[in-house]
mmCIF file of C-alpha atoms in Angstrom:
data_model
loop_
_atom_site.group_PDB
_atom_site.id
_atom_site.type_symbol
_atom_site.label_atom_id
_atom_site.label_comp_id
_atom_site.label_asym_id
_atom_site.label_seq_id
_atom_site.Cartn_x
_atom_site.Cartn_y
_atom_site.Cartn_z
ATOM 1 C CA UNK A 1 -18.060 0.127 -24.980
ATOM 2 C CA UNK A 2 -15.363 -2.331 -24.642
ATOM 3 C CA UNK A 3 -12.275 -1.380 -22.022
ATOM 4 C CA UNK A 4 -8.950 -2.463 -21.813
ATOM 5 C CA UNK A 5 -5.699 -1.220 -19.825
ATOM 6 C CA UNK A 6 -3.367 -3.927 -20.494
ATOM 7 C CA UNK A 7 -4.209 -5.329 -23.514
ATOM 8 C CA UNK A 8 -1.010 -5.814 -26.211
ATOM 9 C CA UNK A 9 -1.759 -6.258 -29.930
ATOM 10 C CA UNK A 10 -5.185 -5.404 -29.950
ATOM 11 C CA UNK A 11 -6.800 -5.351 -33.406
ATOM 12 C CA UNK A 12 -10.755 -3.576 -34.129
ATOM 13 C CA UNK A 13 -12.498 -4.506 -37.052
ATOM 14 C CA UNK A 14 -15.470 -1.835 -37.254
ATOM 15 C CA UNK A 15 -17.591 -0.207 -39.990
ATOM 16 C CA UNK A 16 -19.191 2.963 -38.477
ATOM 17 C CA UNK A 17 -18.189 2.993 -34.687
ATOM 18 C CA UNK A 18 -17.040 5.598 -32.123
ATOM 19 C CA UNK A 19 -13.853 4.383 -31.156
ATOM 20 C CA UNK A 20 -11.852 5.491 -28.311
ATOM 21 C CA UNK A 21 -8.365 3.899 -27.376
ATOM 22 C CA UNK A 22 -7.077 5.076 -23.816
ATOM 23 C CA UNK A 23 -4.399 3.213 -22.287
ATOM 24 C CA UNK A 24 -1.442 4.008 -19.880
ATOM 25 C CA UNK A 25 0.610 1.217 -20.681
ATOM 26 C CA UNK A 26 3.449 1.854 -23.579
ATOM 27 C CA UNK A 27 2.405 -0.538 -26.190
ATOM 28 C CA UNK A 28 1.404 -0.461 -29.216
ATOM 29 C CA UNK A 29 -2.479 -0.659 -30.390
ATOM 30 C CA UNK A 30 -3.606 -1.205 -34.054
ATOM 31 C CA UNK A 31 -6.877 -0.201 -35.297
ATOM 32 C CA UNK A 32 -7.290 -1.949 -38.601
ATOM 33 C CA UNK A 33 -9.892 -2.140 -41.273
ATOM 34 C CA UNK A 34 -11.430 -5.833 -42.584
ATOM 35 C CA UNK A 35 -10.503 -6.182 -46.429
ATOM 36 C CA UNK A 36 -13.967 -6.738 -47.019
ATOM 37 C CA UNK A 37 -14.848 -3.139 -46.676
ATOM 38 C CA UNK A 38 -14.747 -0.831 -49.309
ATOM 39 C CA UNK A 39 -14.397 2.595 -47.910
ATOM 40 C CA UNK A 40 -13.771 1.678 -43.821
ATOM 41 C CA UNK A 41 -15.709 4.641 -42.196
ATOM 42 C CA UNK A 42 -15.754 5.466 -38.678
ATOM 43 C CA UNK A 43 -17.484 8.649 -36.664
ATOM 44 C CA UNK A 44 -14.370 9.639 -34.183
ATOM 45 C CA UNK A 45 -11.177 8.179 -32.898
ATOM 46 C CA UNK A 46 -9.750 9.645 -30.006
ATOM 47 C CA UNK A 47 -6.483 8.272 -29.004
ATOM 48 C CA UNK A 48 -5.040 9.099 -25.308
ATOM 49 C CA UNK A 49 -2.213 7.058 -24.777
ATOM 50 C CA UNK A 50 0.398 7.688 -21.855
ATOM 51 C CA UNK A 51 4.157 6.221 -21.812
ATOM 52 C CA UNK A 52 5.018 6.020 -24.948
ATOM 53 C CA UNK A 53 1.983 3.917 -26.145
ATOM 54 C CA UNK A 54 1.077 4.005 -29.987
ATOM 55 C CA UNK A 55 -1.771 3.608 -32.291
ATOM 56 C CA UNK A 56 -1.762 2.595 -36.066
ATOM 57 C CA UNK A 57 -4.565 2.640 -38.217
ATOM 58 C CA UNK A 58 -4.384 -0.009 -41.140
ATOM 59 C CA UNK A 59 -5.767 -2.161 -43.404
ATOM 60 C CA UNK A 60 -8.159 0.190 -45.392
ATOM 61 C CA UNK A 61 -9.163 -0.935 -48.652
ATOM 62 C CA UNK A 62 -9.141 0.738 -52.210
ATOM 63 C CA UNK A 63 -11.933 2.990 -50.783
ATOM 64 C CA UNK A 64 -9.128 4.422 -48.020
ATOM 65 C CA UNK A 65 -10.755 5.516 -45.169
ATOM 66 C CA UNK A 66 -13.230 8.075 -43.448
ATOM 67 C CA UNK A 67 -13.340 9.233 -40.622
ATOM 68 C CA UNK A 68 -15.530 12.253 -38.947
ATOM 69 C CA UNK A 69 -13.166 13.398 -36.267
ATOM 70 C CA UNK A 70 -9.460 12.134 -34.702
ATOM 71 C CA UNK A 71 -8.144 13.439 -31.773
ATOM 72 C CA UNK A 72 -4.767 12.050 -30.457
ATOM 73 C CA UNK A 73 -3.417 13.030 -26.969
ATOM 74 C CA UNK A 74 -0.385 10.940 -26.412
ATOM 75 C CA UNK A 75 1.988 11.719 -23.912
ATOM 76 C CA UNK A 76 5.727 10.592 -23.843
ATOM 77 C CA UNK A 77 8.404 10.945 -26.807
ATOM 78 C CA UNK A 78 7.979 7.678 -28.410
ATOM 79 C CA UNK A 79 4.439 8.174 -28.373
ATOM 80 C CA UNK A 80 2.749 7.426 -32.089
ATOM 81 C CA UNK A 81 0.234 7.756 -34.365
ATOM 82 C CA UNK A 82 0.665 6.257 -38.002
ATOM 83 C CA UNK A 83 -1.507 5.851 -40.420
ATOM 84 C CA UNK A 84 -0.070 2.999 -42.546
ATOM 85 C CA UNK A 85 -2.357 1.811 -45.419
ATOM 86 C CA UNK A 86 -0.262 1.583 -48.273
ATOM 87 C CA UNK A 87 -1.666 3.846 -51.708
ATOM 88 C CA UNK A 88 -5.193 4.779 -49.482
ATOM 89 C CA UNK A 89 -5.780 7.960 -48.534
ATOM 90 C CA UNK A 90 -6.860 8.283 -45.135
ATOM 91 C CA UNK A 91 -9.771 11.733 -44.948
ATOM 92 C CA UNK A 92 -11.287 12.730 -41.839
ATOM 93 C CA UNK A 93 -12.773 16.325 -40.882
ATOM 94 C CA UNK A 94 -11.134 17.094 -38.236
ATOM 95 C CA UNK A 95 -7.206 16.257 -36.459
ATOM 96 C CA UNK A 96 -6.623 17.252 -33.935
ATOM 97 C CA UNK A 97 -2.909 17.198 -31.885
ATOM 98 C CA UNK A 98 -3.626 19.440 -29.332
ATOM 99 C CA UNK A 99 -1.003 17.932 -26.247
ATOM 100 C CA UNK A 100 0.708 15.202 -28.095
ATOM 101 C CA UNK A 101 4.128 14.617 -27.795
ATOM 102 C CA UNK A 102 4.962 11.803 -30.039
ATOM 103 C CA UNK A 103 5.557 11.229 -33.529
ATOM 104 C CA UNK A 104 2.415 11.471 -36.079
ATOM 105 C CA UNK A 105 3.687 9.723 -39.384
ATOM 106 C CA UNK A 106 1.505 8.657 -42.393
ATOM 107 C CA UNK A 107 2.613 6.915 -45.331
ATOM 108 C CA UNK A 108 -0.027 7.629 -47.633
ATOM 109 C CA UNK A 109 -1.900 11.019 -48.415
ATOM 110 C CA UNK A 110 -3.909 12.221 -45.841
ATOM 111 C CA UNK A 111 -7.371 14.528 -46.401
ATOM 112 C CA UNK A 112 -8.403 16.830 -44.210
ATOM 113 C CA UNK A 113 -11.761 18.433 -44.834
ATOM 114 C CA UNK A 114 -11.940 21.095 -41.640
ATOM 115 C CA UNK A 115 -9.557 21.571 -39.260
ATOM 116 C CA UNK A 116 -6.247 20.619 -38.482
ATOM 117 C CA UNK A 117 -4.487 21.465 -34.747
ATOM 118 C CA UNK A 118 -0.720 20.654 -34.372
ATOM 119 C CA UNK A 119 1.026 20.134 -31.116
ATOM 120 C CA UNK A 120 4.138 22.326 -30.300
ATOM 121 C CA UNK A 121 5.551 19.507 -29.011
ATOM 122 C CA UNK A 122 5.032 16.865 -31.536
ATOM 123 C CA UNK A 123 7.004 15.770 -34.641
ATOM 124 C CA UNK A 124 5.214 15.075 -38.112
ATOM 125 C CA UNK A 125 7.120 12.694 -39.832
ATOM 126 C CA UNK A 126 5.535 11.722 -43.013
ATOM 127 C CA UNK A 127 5.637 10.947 -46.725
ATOM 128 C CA UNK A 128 2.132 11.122 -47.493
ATOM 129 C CA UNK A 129 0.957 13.988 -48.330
ATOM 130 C CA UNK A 130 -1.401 16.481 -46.869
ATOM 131 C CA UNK A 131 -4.498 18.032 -48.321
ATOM 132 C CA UNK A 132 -6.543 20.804 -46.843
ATOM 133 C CA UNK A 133 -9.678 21.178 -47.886
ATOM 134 C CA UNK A 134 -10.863 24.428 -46.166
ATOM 135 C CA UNK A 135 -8.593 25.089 -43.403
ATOM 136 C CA UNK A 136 -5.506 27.332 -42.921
ATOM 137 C CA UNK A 137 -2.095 25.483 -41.727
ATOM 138 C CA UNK A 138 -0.658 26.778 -38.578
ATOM 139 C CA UNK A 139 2.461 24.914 -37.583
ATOM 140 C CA UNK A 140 3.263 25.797 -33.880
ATOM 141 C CA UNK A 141 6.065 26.816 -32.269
ATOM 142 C CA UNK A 142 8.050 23.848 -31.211
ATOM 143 C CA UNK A 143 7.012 21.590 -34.127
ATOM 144 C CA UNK A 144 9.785 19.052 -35.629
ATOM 145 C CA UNK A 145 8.879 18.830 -38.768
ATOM 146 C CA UNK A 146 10.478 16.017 -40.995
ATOM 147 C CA UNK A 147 8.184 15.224 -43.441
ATOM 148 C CA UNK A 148 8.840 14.806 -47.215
ATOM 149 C CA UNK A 149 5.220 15.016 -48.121
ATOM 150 C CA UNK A 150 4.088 17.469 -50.121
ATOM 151 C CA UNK A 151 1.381 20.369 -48.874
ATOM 152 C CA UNK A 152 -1.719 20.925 -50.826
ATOM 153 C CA UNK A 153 -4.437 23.706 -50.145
ATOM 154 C CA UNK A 154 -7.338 22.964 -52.129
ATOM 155 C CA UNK A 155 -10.611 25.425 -51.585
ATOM 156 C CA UNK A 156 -12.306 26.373 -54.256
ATOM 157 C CA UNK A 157 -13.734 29.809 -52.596
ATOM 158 C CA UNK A 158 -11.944 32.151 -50.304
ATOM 159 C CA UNK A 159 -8.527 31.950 -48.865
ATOM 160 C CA UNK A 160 -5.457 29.503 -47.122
ATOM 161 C CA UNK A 161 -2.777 30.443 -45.640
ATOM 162 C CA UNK A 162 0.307 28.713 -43.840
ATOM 163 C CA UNK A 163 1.577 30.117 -40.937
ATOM 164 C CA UNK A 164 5.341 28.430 -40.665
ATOM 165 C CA UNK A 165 6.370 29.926 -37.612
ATOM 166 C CA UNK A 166 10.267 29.454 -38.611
ATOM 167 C CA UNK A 167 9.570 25.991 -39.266
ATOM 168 C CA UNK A 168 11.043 24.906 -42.607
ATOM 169 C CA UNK A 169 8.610 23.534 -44.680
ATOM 170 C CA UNK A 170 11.134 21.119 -46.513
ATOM 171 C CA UNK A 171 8.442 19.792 -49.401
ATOM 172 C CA UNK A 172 6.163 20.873 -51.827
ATOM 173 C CA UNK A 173 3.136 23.468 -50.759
ATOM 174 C CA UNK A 174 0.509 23.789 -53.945
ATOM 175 C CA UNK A 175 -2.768 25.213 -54.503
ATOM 176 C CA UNK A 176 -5.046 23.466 -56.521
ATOM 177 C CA UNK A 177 -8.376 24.887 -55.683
ATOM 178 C CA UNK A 178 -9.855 27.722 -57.787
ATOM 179 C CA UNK A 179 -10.443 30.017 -54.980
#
């Protein structure tokens, strides 16, 4: 495990790591992927950033990447997470907001393959596109909600449903599983 509080501009290069970023200070931290990887694959992030600090994940590779499980718990309103590779999709299993208060943007499609927890309190501010695999789509109470990416449920057994909550959706919501 490698620690750091003060750190600016810190850059990871992994393959298939646990990765944890936890800092208090407000700067930004990117996590980004060596060209030489194909698919850039990585068990967990968990992000827990206080005053405004931000994380963005870059650099993946034709491949996009995978990831098992993110969790991001950033406090303060310019708080950030942004997923940034250009034309990669980035999948994981799980994402989790629960707590964050910042802005969660991504400019390329994102994948999700199990759950996905919003944050009352956050804004999603995107134009990638989501894709649930198998989960519903609750968006809380208290959500800003600017994104211009489009919504896609795609199970092929059983049922999705969105739960809007009075938040406008403001894009396109498909279904493009058979179930």
């Amino acid at each position: 495990i490698w620690t750091t509080s003060t750190s600016t501009n810190l850059t990871l290069n992994v393959d298939t790591s646990t990765v944890s970023i936890v800092d208090s200070s407000a700067t930004t931290k990117t996590l980004s992927f060596p060209s030489s990887f194909a698919t850039a694959v990585m068990y967990n992030l968990s992000i827990a950033t206080g005053a405004g600090g931000s994380v963005t994940v870059s650099g993946c590779t034709s491949g996009g990447c995978t990831m098992n499980d993110i969790t991001v718990a950033a406090t303060g309103t310019s708080a950030a997470f942004a997923y940034t590779s250009t034309n990669q999709q980035l999948t994981v299993r799980h994402l989790n907001f629960t707590g964050f208060t910042g802005t969660w943007t991504n400019s390329s499609p994102t994948v999700v393959s199990g759950d996905i927890t919003l944050s009352g309190t956050m804004t999603w501010a995107s134009t990638g596109g989501l894709t649930l695999s198998t989960s519903n789509l609750t968006l809380p109470v208290g959500l800003t909600r600017t994104t211009t990416g489009g919504i896609a449920f795609s199970a092929t057994v059983g049922t999705q449903t969105i739960t809007s909550n009075g938040i406008t959706l403001a894009s396109a919501v498909t279904k493009s599983g058979v179930g």
